Amino acid sequence: MRTLLSGKRYGNFMVFACKKITGWCSYSLMTRSAIHELSKLLASSERTEGSMSKAKPSKERRPVPLTLSRVTRSSSAQARQGDPTVPQDASAGPQMAPNQGAPRGRQADSALAQDLSLMSMSEQEATLPRHRTPPGMKSSRSPPRLASKPIRTAVPRGTLNSVARLLKLGRCRNVLVVAGAGISTASGIPDFRTPGTGLYANLQRYHTPFPEAIFNIDFFSNDPRPFFSLAKELYPGRHRPNYVHYFIRMLHQKGLLLRMYTQNIDGLEQMCGIPEEKLVEAHGSFASASCHLCYTPFPAEEAKKFIMTDRVPLCTFCQGTVKPDIVFFGEDLPQSYFQHIKDFPKADLLIIMGTSLQIEPFASLVNTVRSTVPRLLLNRDPVGPFQRVPLRRGDYMELGDLLDSVRKLAQILGWHQDICDLIQDEEQKAGGALSASGWGLTLAEVKHPGGGASGRSGDESSDDSEADSKSTESSAPSS
Ligand code: OAD
C-alpha cells in the first residue's frame, strides 16, 4: 500500500481509488482496466513488502468471494490520466498525507489484490478450464491453444431459435435481463462508448480533463457545473421507451422475468411499465436526490428545478452540493443491487442487451449465473465473456442492431403482436403521437393498431416485412 500511497507512478487517482477501496466504500465501481492496473499494483506492492514480511504464499490464502469484494467505481481513463480534479496537462497533483487512506493489514491487501485480479481477469482466462495455472504463476504445462479465427464472423445460425425454443418449452421461467445504454439508442438517447456518436465522444463543450470525469465524484465535488449542464439534457422526460423496453415488459407480463438489472439512468424501464420490484437500477436514477457529502435527502423535483435553471442545489444540513442519486465513479452502488446475490443463482436464462460490459462490478454479474444456465447476448459487438473463442457451451450471441434482434426473437416467440398492442396502448395513454420511427414499429403496424392479433400464430413470421420474415423463417424453431 505504501507504493500506492506515494502515488508517484499512477498519480493521485490511484491514491484516491485505493483510499476508497481500502477505507470507506463498501461496494462501488470502476472500469475493468482500472481494476487490472490496481490489482497489478497491489500485487507488486505486496511482493516488495512480502519479501520482508514473509507473507503466506498466495495459494494458501482464502479466496474472497466476488460478491463480497470491495471495489471503487473509477475509470480507466482516470487510471491513465491521473487526478480527475486537475487538468490533463497538470504534471503533478496535490500530494496526499501519508496517513490518508487508512492502509489495511497485509492479509486484507492481499485479499484485495486477489479479488481485484479476479475481476480484472480477461474473460478468456475466467472461463478457461479450472486446471489452468492462475494468472501470474508459472506453469509447466504448455499454454492452452486458442482458436485464432475471430468469433465475430462465426455467429451461429438459429441462435434466437435455440433460446426461443427453451422459452417455449418452459425450460426458462426465471429470466434475468442485464442491460446497458444500447437498449435506449432506438429512443434517441446516445450510448456512452460508441465511437463518434457515444456520449463520451461528444463532451468537448464541458471541458472536462477526460470524458468520464463528468461522472466522477471527486471531479463533481470540485466543480459540479459540467455535470449539471449535462444533466439538463439527461433528465428523463424527453424520450419514450422503445420496442426493446416493451419486450422486457412482455417478459414480465408472461410471468418469466425474475429481474432486470439496468445500468441506465434514463428511467425508460419504469416508464414502459416494468414494475419497481422487478427492476434494479444499478447505477441509480434521477428519481431521488441527496447531498453528495452527507447524503441528506433533497426533494428530487426541487433539485431538478435548480438544475434546469442553472442553479446549484445546496444541502440544507451541511451546504454540500446536492446531486441526483446517479452512481458516480467512486460512489457505492445502491442497496437494491445486492439482490443479485439471491437472483443470479436462481436464474435459468440470462439475456444481456446493449452493454459494453466495461464497468465493474456490474460487468462481472454475467459470470455469476450457474455454469449450465444459457446466456444470450444481443449487442452490436461481442463483449465480456462473449469475446471468448469458442463460446462457452450454452452461450448464444446475436450481433447486430438490437431492435432487429429483439423483434426477431419476439416474432419467433409469437409475442410480436402483443408487444405492438402494448406499445399502442401505453403510448396512447401517455398522449404521444405515435410515429413509425420511435418504437421500432413498421408503418403498417402504426396504421393498424392491434391489427392481426386475431390471426396470430405461434410463429409470427408472416405478419412482418419481407426482410423480417426471411430472417425468422430461416431460423424457425425445431420444436
Ligand atoms: P456503453 O456505451 O459502454 O455500451 C453500449 C453497448 O451497446 C456497446 O457495446 C454498443 O455497441 C451497443 N449498442 C449501442 N446501440 C446499439 C444498438 N442499436 N444495437 C445493438 N447494440 C448497440 O454503455 P454501457 O455499457 O451501458 O455510467 O455503459 C456502462 C456505464 O458506463 C453506464 O452506466 C455509464 C457509463 O459510465 C453512468 O451512467 C453513470
Short mmCIF file of C-alpha atoms and ligand atoms in Angstrom, two decimals:
data_model
loop_
_atom_site.label_atom_id
_atom_site.label_comp_id
_atom_site.label_asym_id
_atom_site.label_seq_id
_atom_site.Cartn_x
_atom_site.Cartn_y
_atom_site.Cartn_z
CA MET A 1 0.00 0.00 0.00
CA ARG A 2 2.85 2.35 0.63
CA THR A 3 3.71 2.19 -3.05
CA LEU A 4 0.18 3.28 -3.79
CA LEU A 5 0.05 5.97 -1.22
CA SER A 6 3.19 7.60 -2.51
CA GLY A 7 1.22 7.58 -5.75
CA LYS A 8 4.11 8.69 -7.95
CA ARG A 9 3.63 6.37 -10.84
CA TYR A 10 -0.11 6.44 -11.12
CA GLY A 11 -0.85 9.87 -9.76
CA ASN A 12 -3.47 10.86 -7.34
CA PHE A 13 -6.20 8.88 -8.97
CA MET A 14 -4.65 5.69 -7.65
CA VAL A 15 -4.31 7.20 -4.21
CA PHE A 16 -7.93 8.20 -4.37
CA ALA A 17 -9.01 4.81 -5.61
CA CYS A 18 -7.04 2.87 -3.01
CA LYS A 19 -8.27 5.13 -0.29
CA LYS A 20 -11.77 4.27 -1.34
CA ILE A 21 -11.38 0.56 -1.74
CA THR A 22 -9.46 0.09 1.47
CA GLY A 23 -11.18 2.69 3.56
CA TRP A 24 -14.71 3.71 3.17
CA CYS A 25 -16.58 2.26 0.27
CA SER A 26 -18.40 -0.98 0.67
CA TYR A 27 -19.22 -1.62 -2.96
CA SER A 28 -18.67 0.80 -5.75
CA LEU A 29 -17.49 0.76 -9.33
CA MET A 30 -14.54 1.04 -11.66
CA THR A 31 -13.75 0.16 -15.25
CA ARG A 32 -12.20 -3.22 -15.89
CA SER A 33 -8.87 -1.81 -16.99
CA ALA A 34 -8.53 0.32 -13.86
CA ILE A 35 -9.15 -2.78 -11.76
CA HIS A 36 -6.47 -4.57 -13.74
CA GLU A 37 -3.99 -1.75 -13.07
CA LEU A 38 -4.85 -1.67 -9.39
CA SER A 39 -4.57 -5.39 -8.93
CA LYS A 40 -1.15 -5.40 -10.60
CA LEU A 41 -0.06 -2.53 -8.41
CA LEU A 42 -1.32 -4.12 -5.22
CA ALA A 43 0.29 -7.42 -6.14
CA SER A 44 3.65 -5.80 -6.85
CA SER A 45 3.46 -3.73 -3.67
CA GLU A 46 2.73 -6.92 -1.82
CA ARG A 47 5.65 -8.73 -3.43
CA THR A 48 8.03 -5.94 -2.43
CA GLU A 49 6.86 -5.83 1.15
CA GLY A 50 6.08 -9.56 1.31
CA SER A 51 9.74 -10.44 0.77
CA MET A 52 10.45 -8.63 4.05
CA SER A 53 7.37 -9.74 5.97
CA LYS A 54 7.29 -13.33 4.69
CA ALA A 55 3.67 -13.21 3.64
CA LYS A 56 1.95 -16.54 3.12
CA PRO A 57 2.15 -17.91 -0.40
CA SER A 58 -0.91 -16.87 -2.31
CA LYS A 59 -2.24 -20.41 -2.83
CA GLU A 60 -2.77 -20.74 0.94
CA ARG A 61 -4.92 -17.68 1.08
CA ARG A 62 -8.63 -18.00 1.40
CA PRO A 63 -10.27 -16.87 -1.83
CA VAL A 64 -12.54 -13.88 -1.42
CA PRO A 65 -15.99 -14.34 -2.94
CA LEU A 66 -16.52 -11.93 -5.77
CA THR A 67 -19.87 -10.81 -4.45
CA LEU A 68 -18.32 -9.50 -1.26
CA SER A 69 -15.45 -7.66 -2.84
CA ARG A 70 -14.72 -4.04 -2.12
CA VAL A 71 -14.18 -2.08 -5.25
CA THR A 72 -14.32 1.55 -6.15
CA ARG A 73 -16.04 2.87 -9.18
CA SER A 74 -13.50 4.73 -11.23
CA SER A 75 -12.32 4.81 -14.75
CA SER A 76 -9.58 3.51 -16.94
CA ALA A 77 -9.24 6.99 -18.24
CA GLN A 78 -8.60 8.11 -14.71
CA ALA A 79 -6.06 5.40 -14.23
CA ARG A 80 -4.22 6.60 -17.26
CA GLN A 81 -4.57 10.26 -16.73
CA GLY A 82 -4.16 10.89 -13.05
CA ASP A 83 -6.22 13.07 -10.76
CA PRO A 84 -9.61 13.79 -12.27
CA THR A 85 -9.84 17.07 -10.44
CA VAL A 86 -6.82 18.60 -12.15
CA PRO A 87 -6.49 19.41 -15.83
CA GLN A 88 -4.98 16.77 -18.04
CA ASP A 89 -1.77 18.62 -18.63
CA ALA A 90 -1.01 19.22 -14.97
CA SER A 91 2.21 17.37 -14.32
CA ALA A 92 1.59 16.55 -10.69
CA GLY A 93 -1.46 16.74 -8.48
CA PRO A 94 -1.55 17.65 -4.80
CA GLN A 95 0.28 15.20 -2.57
CA MET A 96 -1.57 13.11 -0.08
CA ALA A 97 -0.79 12.91 3.61
CA PRO A 98 0.89 9.58 4.38
CA ASN A 99 -1.80 8.54 6.84
CA GLN A 100 -4.65 9.17 4.45
CA GLY A 101 -6.35 6.13 3.07
CA ALA A 102 -6.29 4.06 6.24
CA PRO A 103 -3.94 1.33 4.99
CA ARG A 104 -5.17 -2.07 5.99
CA GLY A 105 -3.31 -5.15 7.12
CA ARG A 106 -1.23 -7.30 4.78
CA GLN A 107 -3.82 -10.02 4.62
CA ALA A 108 -6.53 -7.59 3.66
CA ASP A 109 -4.35 -6.10 0.96
CA SER A 110 -3.53 -9.45 -0.49
CA ALA A 111 -7.17 -10.49 -0.42
CA LEU A 112 -8.00 -7.28 -2.17
CA ALA A 113 -5.31 -7.82 -4.78
CA GLN A 114 -6.63 -11.32 -5.36
CA ASP A 115 -10.12 -10.05 -5.54
CA LEU A 116 -9.27 -7.31 -7.98
CA SER A 117 -7.31 -9.64 -10.17
CA LEU A 118 -10.32 -11.96 -10.26
CA MET A 119 -12.43 -9.13 -11.52
CA SER A 120 -9.86 -7.87 -13.98
CA MET A 121 -9.02 -11.27 -15.36
CA SER A 122 -9.79 -11.38 -19.02
CA GLU A 123 -12.95 -13.28 -19.73
CA GLN A 124 -10.96 -15.86 -21.63
CA GLU A 125 -8.94 -16.59 -18.53
CA ALA A 126 -12.07 -16.58 -16.39
CA THR A 127 -13.74 -19.21 -18.50
CA LEU A 128 -10.78 -21.46 -19.22
CA PRO A 129 -10.72 -24.93 -17.61
CA ARG A 130 -10.07 -24.93 -13.87
CA HIS A 131 -6.76 -26.83 -14.00
CA ARG A 132 -5.19 -23.87 -15.71
CA THR A 133 -2.44 -22.16 -13.75
CA PRO A 134 -3.74 -18.98 -12.12
CA PRO A 135 -2.61 -15.74 -13.71
CA GLY A 136 0.79 -14.66 -12.50
CA MET A 137 2.05 -18.19 -11.61
CA LYS A 138 4.46 -20.12 -13.80
CA SER A 139 3.04 -23.20 -15.40
CA SER A 140 4.81 -26.33 -16.50
CA ARG A 141 2.01 -27.02 -18.95
CA SER A 142 2.10 -25.56 -22.38
CA PRO A 143 -0.43 -22.75 -22.72
CA PRO A 144 -3.86 -23.79 -23.97
CA ARG A 145 -4.29 -23.38 -27.67
CA LEU A 146 -6.91 -20.87 -28.57
CA ALA A 147 -8.55 -20.85 -31.94
CA SER A 148 -7.14 -18.00 -33.96
CA LYS A 149 -10.29 -17.46 -36.01
CA PRO A 150 -12.22 -14.46 -34.67
CA ILE A 151 -15.67 -15.32 -33.34
CA ARG A 152 -17.18 -12.21 -34.88
CA THR A 153 -17.69 -13.96 -38.19
CA ALA A 154 -18.92 -17.17 -36.65
CA VAL A 155 -22.33 -16.22 -35.34
CA PRO A 156 -24.22 -19.49 -35.28
CA ARG A 157 -27.42 -19.62 -37.27
CA GLY A 158 -30.51 -20.19 -35.26
CA THR A 159 -29.23 -18.51 -32.11
CA LEU A 160 -32.55 -16.86 -31.43
CA ASN A 161 -34.41 -20.04 -32.31
CA SER A 162 -32.48 -22.01 -29.75
CA VAL A 163 -33.25 -19.55 -26.99
CA ALA A 164 -36.86 -19.11 -28.08
CA ARG A 165 -37.23 -22.87 -28.06
CA LEU A 166 -36.09 -23.06 -24.45
CA LEU A 167 -38.62 -20.40 -23.54
CA LYS A 168 -41.40 -22.09 -25.46
CA LEU A 169 -40.65 -25.43 -23.85
CA GLY A 170 -40.99 -23.78 -20.45
CA ARG A 171 -37.40 -24.51 -19.51
CA CYS A 172 -36.75 -20.86 -18.62
CA ARG A 173 -39.08 -19.31 -16.10
CA ASN A 174 -36.63 -17.15 -14.19
CA VAL A 175 -35.18 -14.87 -16.79
CA LEU A 176 -32.67 -12.21 -15.80
CA VAL A 177 -32.06 -9.27 -18.11
CA VAL A 178 -28.83 -7.32 -17.83
CA ALA A 179 -28.91 -4.12 -19.87
CA GLY A 180 -26.99 -1.02 -20.80
CA ALA A 181 -27.25 2.11 -22.88
CA GLY A 182 -27.66 0.18 -26.16
CA ILE A 183 -31.29 -0.57 -25.34
CA SER A 184 -32.13 3.13 -25.38
CA THR A 185 -30.41 4.22 -28.58
CA ALA A 186 -33.60 3.45 -30.51
CA SER A 187 -35.32 6.01 -28.27
CA GLY A 188 -32.85 8.63 -29.43
CA ILE A 189 -30.51 8.53 -26.42
CA PRO A 190 -26.86 8.02 -27.34
CA ASP A 191 -24.92 5.30 -25.58
CA PHE A 192 -21.62 6.10 -23.86
CA ARG A 193 -18.82 4.43 -25.76
CA THR A 194 -19.78 4.03 -29.40
CA PRO A 195 -17.03 5.92 -31.25
CA GLY A 196 -18.34 9.11 -32.80
CA THR A 197 -21.92 9.01 -31.54
CA GLY A 198 -21.43 7.93 -27.92
CA LEU A 199 -21.81 10.49 -25.13
CA TYR A 200 -18.14 10.28 -24.19
CA ALA A 201 -17.11 11.27 -27.70
CA ASN A 202 -19.24 14.40 -27.54
CA LEU A 203 -18.43 16.13 -24.29
CA GLN A 204 -15.86 18.64 -25.57
CA ARG A 205 -18.02 21.60 -24.64
CA TYR A 206 -17.84 20.65 -20.96
CA HIS A 207 -14.03 20.94 -20.91
CA THR A 208 -13.54 18.03 -18.54
CA PRO A 209 -10.00 16.63 -18.32
CA PHE A 210 -11.30 13.35 -19.78
CA PRO A 211 -14.83 12.27 -20.68
CA GLU A 212 -15.64 10.02 -17.74
CA ALA A 213 -14.67 12.79 -15.30
CA ILE A 214 -18.15 14.18 -15.79
CA PHE A 215 -19.44 11.23 -13.71
CA ASN A 216 -16.56 11.28 -11.21
CA ILE A 217 -17.45 12.15 -7.65
CA ASP A 218 -14.19 13.97 -6.87
CA PHE A 219 -14.40 15.98 -10.03
CA PHE A 220 -18.02 16.81 -9.23
CA SER A 221 -17.04 17.85 -5.72
CA ASN A 222 -14.64 20.40 -7.17
CA ASP A 223 -16.84 21.59 -9.99
CA PRO A 224 -20.42 20.37 -10.36
CA ARG A 225 -21.21 22.63 -13.32
CA PRO A 226 -20.23 20.29 -16.18
CA PHE A 227 -22.40 17.53 -14.76
CA PHE A 228 -25.31 19.88 -14.13
CA SER A 229 -25.16 21.18 -17.72
CA LEU A 230 -25.22 17.63 -19.00
CA ALA A 231 -27.94 16.65 -16.53
CA LYS A 232 -30.26 19.18 -18.15
CA GLU A 233 -30.08 17.05 -21.29
CA LEU A 234 -30.19 13.73 -19.49
CA TYR A 235 -33.17 14.32 -17.20
CA PRO A 236 -35.91 11.83 -18.05
CA GLY A 237 -38.94 13.22 -19.85
CA ARG A 238 -37.71 13.90 -23.34
CA HIS A 239 -37.65 10.32 -24.57
CA ARG A 240 -40.04 7.39 -24.72
CA PRO A 241 -39.36 3.68 -24.26
CA ASN A 242 -38.88 1.64 -27.43
CA TYR A 243 -39.68 -1.88 -28.60
CA VAL A 244 -36.78 -3.35 -26.61
CA HIS A 245 -38.13 -1.96 -23.32
CA TYR A 246 -41.58 -3.28 -24.13
CA PHE A 247 -40.14 -6.69 -24.95
CA ILE A 248 -38.74 -6.82 -21.42
CA ARG A 249 -42.09 -5.75 -20.04
CA MET A 250 -43.68 -8.56 -22.05
CA LEU A 251 -41.27 -11.00 -20.41
CA HIS A 252 -42.71 -9.76 -17.14
CA GLN A 253 -46.31 -9.99 -18.34
CA LYS A 254 -45.69 -13.59 -19.37
CA GLY A 255 -44.50 -14.27 -15.82
CA LEU A 256 -40.95 -15.02 -16.93
CA LEU A 257 -38.95 -12.03 -15.71
CA LEU A 258 -37.08 -12.70 -12.49
CA ARG A 259 -35.43 -9.27 -12.54
CA MET A 260 -33.99 -6.68 -14.85
CA TYR A 261 -30.61 -5.18 -13.90
CA THR A 262 -30.01 -1.97 -15.79
CA GLN A 263 -27.12 0.46 -15.84
CA ASN A 264 -29.29 3.08 -17.48
CA ILE A 265 -30.29 6.31 -15.84
CA ASP A 266 -32.87 7.34 -18.42
CA GLY A 267 -35.83 5.92 -16.50
CA LEU A 268 -37.30 4.28 -19.61
CA GLU A 269 -37.68 0.89 -17.93
CA GLN A 270 -40.08 2.29 -15.35
CA MET A 271 -41.76 4.43 -17.96
CA CYS A 272 -42.64 1.39 -20.06
CA GLY A 273 -44.26 -0.23 -17.06
CA ILE A 274 -41.70 -2.68 -15.72
CA PRO A 275 -42.69 -2.71 -12.04
CA GLU A 276 -40.30 -1.33 -9.47
CA GLU A 277 -39.84 -4.66 -7.71
CA LYS A 278 -38.72 -6.26 -10.98
CA LEU A 279 -36.12 -3.59 -11.65
CA VAL A 280 -32.67 -2.89 -10.25
CA GLU A 281 -31.30 0.46 -11.36
CA ALA A 282 -27.74 -0.42 -10.54
CA HIS A 283 -26.29 2.97 -11.42
CA GLY A 284 -29.05 4.89 -9.69
CA SER A 285 -31.52 7.30 -11.24
CA PHE A 286 -32.78 10.87 -11.32
CA ALA A 287 -35.82 9.85 -9.28
CA SER A 288 -34.24 10.94 -6.00
CA ALA A 289 -31.51 13.35 -4.95
CA SER A 290 -29.27 13.85 -1.96
CA CYS A 291 -26.23 15.71 -0.69
CA HIS A 292 -23.08 14.21 -2.16
CA LEU A 293 -21.27 14.78 1.16
CA CYS A 294 -23.66 13.87 3.97
CA TYR A 295 -26.31 12.04 1.91
CA THR A 296 -29.16 14.05 3.41
CA PRO A 297 -32.10 13.55 1.04
CA PHE A 298 -33.25 16.51 -1.01
CA PRO A 299 -36.58 16.66 -2.87
CA ALA A 300 -35.87 15.40 -6.38
CA GLU A 301 -38.27 17.83 -8.04
CA GLU A 302 -36.64 20.76 -6.25
CA ALA A 303 -33.21 19.57 -7.33
CA LYS A 304 -34.46 19.33 -10.91
CA LYS A 305 -35.83 22.89 -10.77
CA PHE A 306 -32.46 24.17 -9.56
CA ILE A 307 -30.51 22.30 -12.19
CA MET A 308 -32.84 23.28 -15.02
CA THR A 309 -32.45 26.94 -14.11
CA ASP A 310 -28.65 26.73 -13.87
CA ARG A 311 -28.57 26.98 -10.10
CA VAL A 312 -26.68 24.65 -7.77
CA PRO A 313 -28.88 22.91 -5.19
CA LEU A 314 -27.28 23.00 -1.74
CA CYS A 315 -27.82 20.71 1.20
CA THR A 316 -29.93 22.24 3.96
CA PHE A 317 -27.85 20.41 6.55
CA CYS A 318 -24.21 20.83 5.51
CA GLN A 319 -24.36 23.13 2.47
CA GLY A 320 -22.74 20.45 0.35
CA THR A 321 -23.80 20.20 -3.31
CA VAL A 322 -26.88 18.12 -3.91
CA LYS A 323 -26.96 15.79 -6.89
CA PRO A 324 -29.44 13.33 -8.36
CA ASP A 325 -28.80 9.84 -6.98
CA ILE A 326 -26.90 8.60 -10.00
CA VAL A 327 -23.97 6.42 -9.02
CA PHE A 328 -20.78 8.26 -9.90
CA PHE A 329 -17.35 6.73 -10.30
CA GLY A 330 -16.12 6.47 -6.73
CA GLU A 331 -19.57 6.00 -5.19
CA ASP A 332 -21.30 2.96 -3.78
CA LEU A 333 -23.96 1.08 -5.65
CA PRO A 334 -27.49 1.19 -4.25
CA GLN A 335 -28.73 -1.43 -1.80
CA SER A 336 -31.08 -2.91 -4.39
CA TYR A 337 -28.05 -4.04 -6.38
CA PHE A 338 -27.33 -6.65 -3.72
CA GLN A 339 -30.39 -8.62 -4.71
CA HIS A 340 -28.07 -10.13 -7.29
CA ILE A 341 -26.70 -12.40 -4.57
CA LYS A 342 -30.05 -14.20 -4.48
CA ASP A 343 -31.19 -13.64 -8.05
CA PHE A 344 -28.28 -14.86 -10.10
CA PRO A 345 -28.06 -18.37 -8.64
CA LYS A 346 -31.81 -18.69 -9.24
CA ALA A 347 -31.76 -17.67 -12.91
CA ASP A 348 -32.40 -20.17 -15.69
CA LEU A 349 -31.76 -17.75 -18.57
CA LEU A 350 -29.67 -14.60 -18.75
CA ILE A 351 -30.23 -12.07 -21.52
CA ILE A 352 -27.55 -9.41 -21.90
CA MET A 353 -28.50 -6.42 -24.02
CA GLY A 354 -26.80 -3.29 -25.29
CA THR A 355 -23.88 -3.02 -22.92
CA SER A 356 -20.12 -2.95 -23.39
CA LEU A 357 -19.65 -4.68 -20.00
CA GLN A 358 -16.85 -2.23 -19.23
CA ILE A 359 -17.90 -1.12 -15.78
CA GLU A 360 -17.38 -3.14 -12.63
CA PRO A 361 -18.85 -4.62 -10.56
CA PHE A 362 -21.85 -4.69 -12.91
CA ALA A 363 -19.91 -6.35 -15.74
CA SER A 364 -18.99 -9.35 -13.60
CA LEU A 365 -22.63 -10.08 -12.80
CA VAL A 366 -22.88 -12.01 -16.05
CA ASN A 367 -20.36 -14.52 -14.72
CA THR A 368 -22.38 -15.28 -11.62
CA VAL A 369 -25.16 -17.38 -13.11
CA ARG A 370 -24.73 -21.15 -12.77
CA SER A 371 -22.44 -22.59 -15.42
CA THR A 372 -25.28 -24.55 -17.03
CA VAL A 373 -27.50 -21.51 -17.47
CA PRO A 374 -27.88 -20.31 -21.06
CA ARG A 375 -26.73 -16.76 -21.70
CA LEU A 376 -27.88 -14.76 -24.70
CA LEU A 377 -26.00 -11.65 -25.80
CA LEU A 378 -27.89 -9.19 -28.01
CA ASN A 379 -25.47 -6.48 -28.97
CA ARG A 380 -23.68 -4.86 -31.85
CA ASP A 381 -20.33 -6.33 -30.80
CA PRO A 382 -19.18 -9.30 -28.76
CA VAL A 383 -18.44 -8.15 -25.19
CA GLY A 384 -17.30 -9.66 -21.89
CA PRO A 385 -17.31 -13.47 -21.89
CA PHE A 386 -18.71 -13.49 -25.42
CA GLN A 387 -15.30 -12.46 -26.74
CA ARG A 388 -14.11 -15.91 -25.83
CA VAL A 389 -13.27 -18.28 -28.66
CA PRO A 390 -15.04 -20.65 -28.79
CA LEU A 391 -18.10 -19.54 -26.87
CA ARG A 392 -18.92 -21.35 -23.65
CA ARG A 393 -21.46 -24.13 -24.06
CA GLY A 394 -24.85 -22.53 -23.50
CA ASP A 395 -23.74 -19.07 -24.63
CA TYR A 396 -25.67 -17.58 -27.52
CA MET A 397 -24.84 -14.39 -29.34
CA GLU A 398 -26.85 -12.42 -31.89
CA LEU A 399 -24.87 -9.49 -33.21
CA GLY A 400 -26.40 -6.54 -34.99
CA ASP A 401 -28.96 -3.89 -34.27
CA LEU A 402 -30.70 -4.64 -31.02
CA LEU A 403 -34.10 -3.61 -32.24
CA ASP A 404 -33.88 -6.07 -35.13
CA SER A 405 -32.69 -8.89 -32.91
CA VAL A 406 -35.32 -8.33 -30.24
CA ARG A 407 -38.02 -8.03 -32.83
CA LYS A 408 -36.94 -11.32 -34.44
CA LEU A 409 -36.92 -13.01 -31.08
CA ALA A 410 -40.39 -11.67 -30.32
CA GLN A 411 -41.63 -12.94 -33.67
CA ILE A 412 -40.25 -16.42 -33.10
CA LEU A 413 -41.86 -16.44 -29.69
CA GLY A 414 -45.17 -15.26 -31.10
CA TRP A 415 -45.12 -12.16 -28.95
CA HIS A 416 -44.65 -9.51 -31.59
CA GLN A 417 -48.28 -8.53 -31.98
CA ASP A 418 -48.78 -8.44 -28.21
CA ILE A 419 -45.86 -6.06 -27.96
CA CYS A 420 -47.24 -3.84 -30.74
CA ASP A 421 -50.60 -3.71 -28.96
CA LEU A 422 -48.91 -2.89 -25.69
CA ILE A 423 -46.96 -0.07 -27.30
CA GLN A 424 -50.10 1.32 -28.89
CA ASP A 425 -51.94 1.28 -25.58
CA GLU A 426 -49.16 2.74 -23.49
CA GLU A 427 -48.19 5.43 -25.93
CA GLN A 428 -51.77 6.49 -26.45
CA LYS A 429 -52.23 6.65 -22.67
CA ALA A 430 -49.14 8.81 -22.49
CA GLY A 431 -50.67 11.09 -25.13
CA GLY A 432 -47.82 10.54 -27.58
CA ALA A 433 -48.40 10.95 -31.30
CA LEU A 434 -47.32 7.51 -32.41
CA SER A 435 -44.83 7.62 -35.23
CA ALA A 436 -43.24 4.83 -37.15
CA SER A 437 -39.73 5.82 -36.24
CA GLY A 438 -39.83 5.96 -32.47
CA TRP A 439 -40.71 2.49 -31.26
CA GLY A 440 -39.23 0.17 -33.81
CA LEU A 441 -42.58 -0.49 -35.44
CA THR A 442 -43.20 -0.56 -39.16
CA LEU A 443 -45.54 1.98 -40.72
CA ALA A 444 -48.14 -0.76 -41.29
CA GLU A 445 -48.16 -1.60 -37.61
CA VAL A 446 -48.67 2.02 -36.69
CA LYS A 447 -51.53 2.44 -39.14
CA HIS A 448 -53.34 -0.68 -37.97
CA PRO A 449 -53.10 -0.71 -34.22
CA GLY A 450 -53.95 -4.13 -32.88
CA GLY A 451 -54.42 -5.44 -36.42
CA GLY A 452 -53.58 -9.06 -36.98
CA ALA A 453 -53.99 -10.05 -33.37
CA SER A 454 -56.79 -12.45 -34.14
CA GLY A 455 -54.91 -14.27 -36.84
CA ARG A 456 -51.84 -14.61 -34.66
CA SER A 457 -49.95 -17.85 -34.74
CA GLY A 458 -47.24 -19.21 -32.52
CA ASP A 459 -44.65 -18.09 -35.02
CA GLU A 460 -45.42 -14.65 -36.33
CA SER A 461 -43.08 -14.70 -39.26
CA SER A 462 -45.91 -13.84 -41.61
CA ASP A 463 -47.05 -10.58 -40.06
CA ASP A 464 -44.00 -8.53 -40.82
CA SER A 465 -41.86 -7.16 -43.55
CA GLU A 466 -40.36 -9.49 -46.06
CA ALA A 467 -36.92 -9.00 -44.69
CA ASP A 468 -38.06 -9.90 -41.22
CA SER A 469 -39.97 -12.94 -42.27
CA LYS A 470 -36.95 -14.19 -44.17
CA SER A 471 -34.81 -13.92 -41.13
CA THR A 472 -37.31 -15.63 -38.86
CA GLU A 473 -38.14 -18.34 -41.34
CA SER A 474 -34.52 -19.20 -41.84
CA SER A 475 -34.31 -19.86 -38.15
CA ALA A 476 -37.66 -21.45 -37.41
CA PRO A 477 -37.74 -23.32 -34.12
CA SER A 478 -37.40 -27.02 -34.45
CA SER A 479 -39.79 -27.81 -31.66
P1 OAD B 1 -21.69 1.62 -23.45
O1 OAD B 1 -21.84 2.82 -24.31
O2 OAD B 1 -20.39 1.40 -22.81
O3 OAD B 1 -22.03 0.31 -24.30
C1 OAD B 1 -23.18 0.23 -25.11
C2 OAD B 1 -23.12 -1.06 -25.92
O4 OAD B 1 -24.33 -1.17 -26.63
C3 OAD B 1 -21.99 -1.09 -26.93
O5 OAD B 1 -21.41 -2.38 -26.97
C4 OAD B 1 -22.70 -0.77 -28.26
O6 OAD B 1 -22.07 -1.37 -29.37
C5 OAD B 1 -24.05 -1.39 -28.00
N1 OAD B 1 -25.12 -0.73 -28.77
C6 OAD B 1 -25.45 0.57 -28.80
N2 OAD B 1 -26.52 0.78 -29.59
C7 OAD B 1 -26.87 -0.43 -30.08
C8 OAD B 1 -27.89 -0.89 -30.98
N3 OAD B 1 -28.79 -0.06 -31.50
N4 OAD B 1 -27.93 -2.20 -31.25
C9 OAD B 1 -27.05 -3.07 -30.72
N5 OAD B 1 -26.07 -2.69 -29.87
C10 OAD B 1 -25.98 -1.39 -29.55
O7 OAD B 1 -22.87 1.69 -22.37
P2 OAD B 1 -22.99 0.86 -21.02
O8 OAD B 1 -22.41 -0.50 -21.16
O9 OAD B 1 -24.40 0.97 -20.58
O10 OAD B 1 -22.46 5.23 -16.17
O11 OAD B 1 -22.08 1.72 -20.05
C11 OAD B 1 -21.99 1.39 -18.67
C12 OAD B 1 -21.85 2.61 -17.81
O12 OAD B 1 -20.79 3.42 -18.29
C13 OAD B 1 -23.05 3.50 -17.80
O13 OAD B 1 -23.99 3.12 -16.85
C14 OAD B 1 -22.49 4.87 -17.54
C15 OAD B 1 -21.11 4.80 -18.14
O14 OAD B 1 -20.11 5.40 -17.41
C16 OAD B 1 -23.37 6.19 -15.75
O15 OAD B 1 -24.33 6.49 -16.36
C17 OAD B 1 -23.16 6.87 -14.51
#
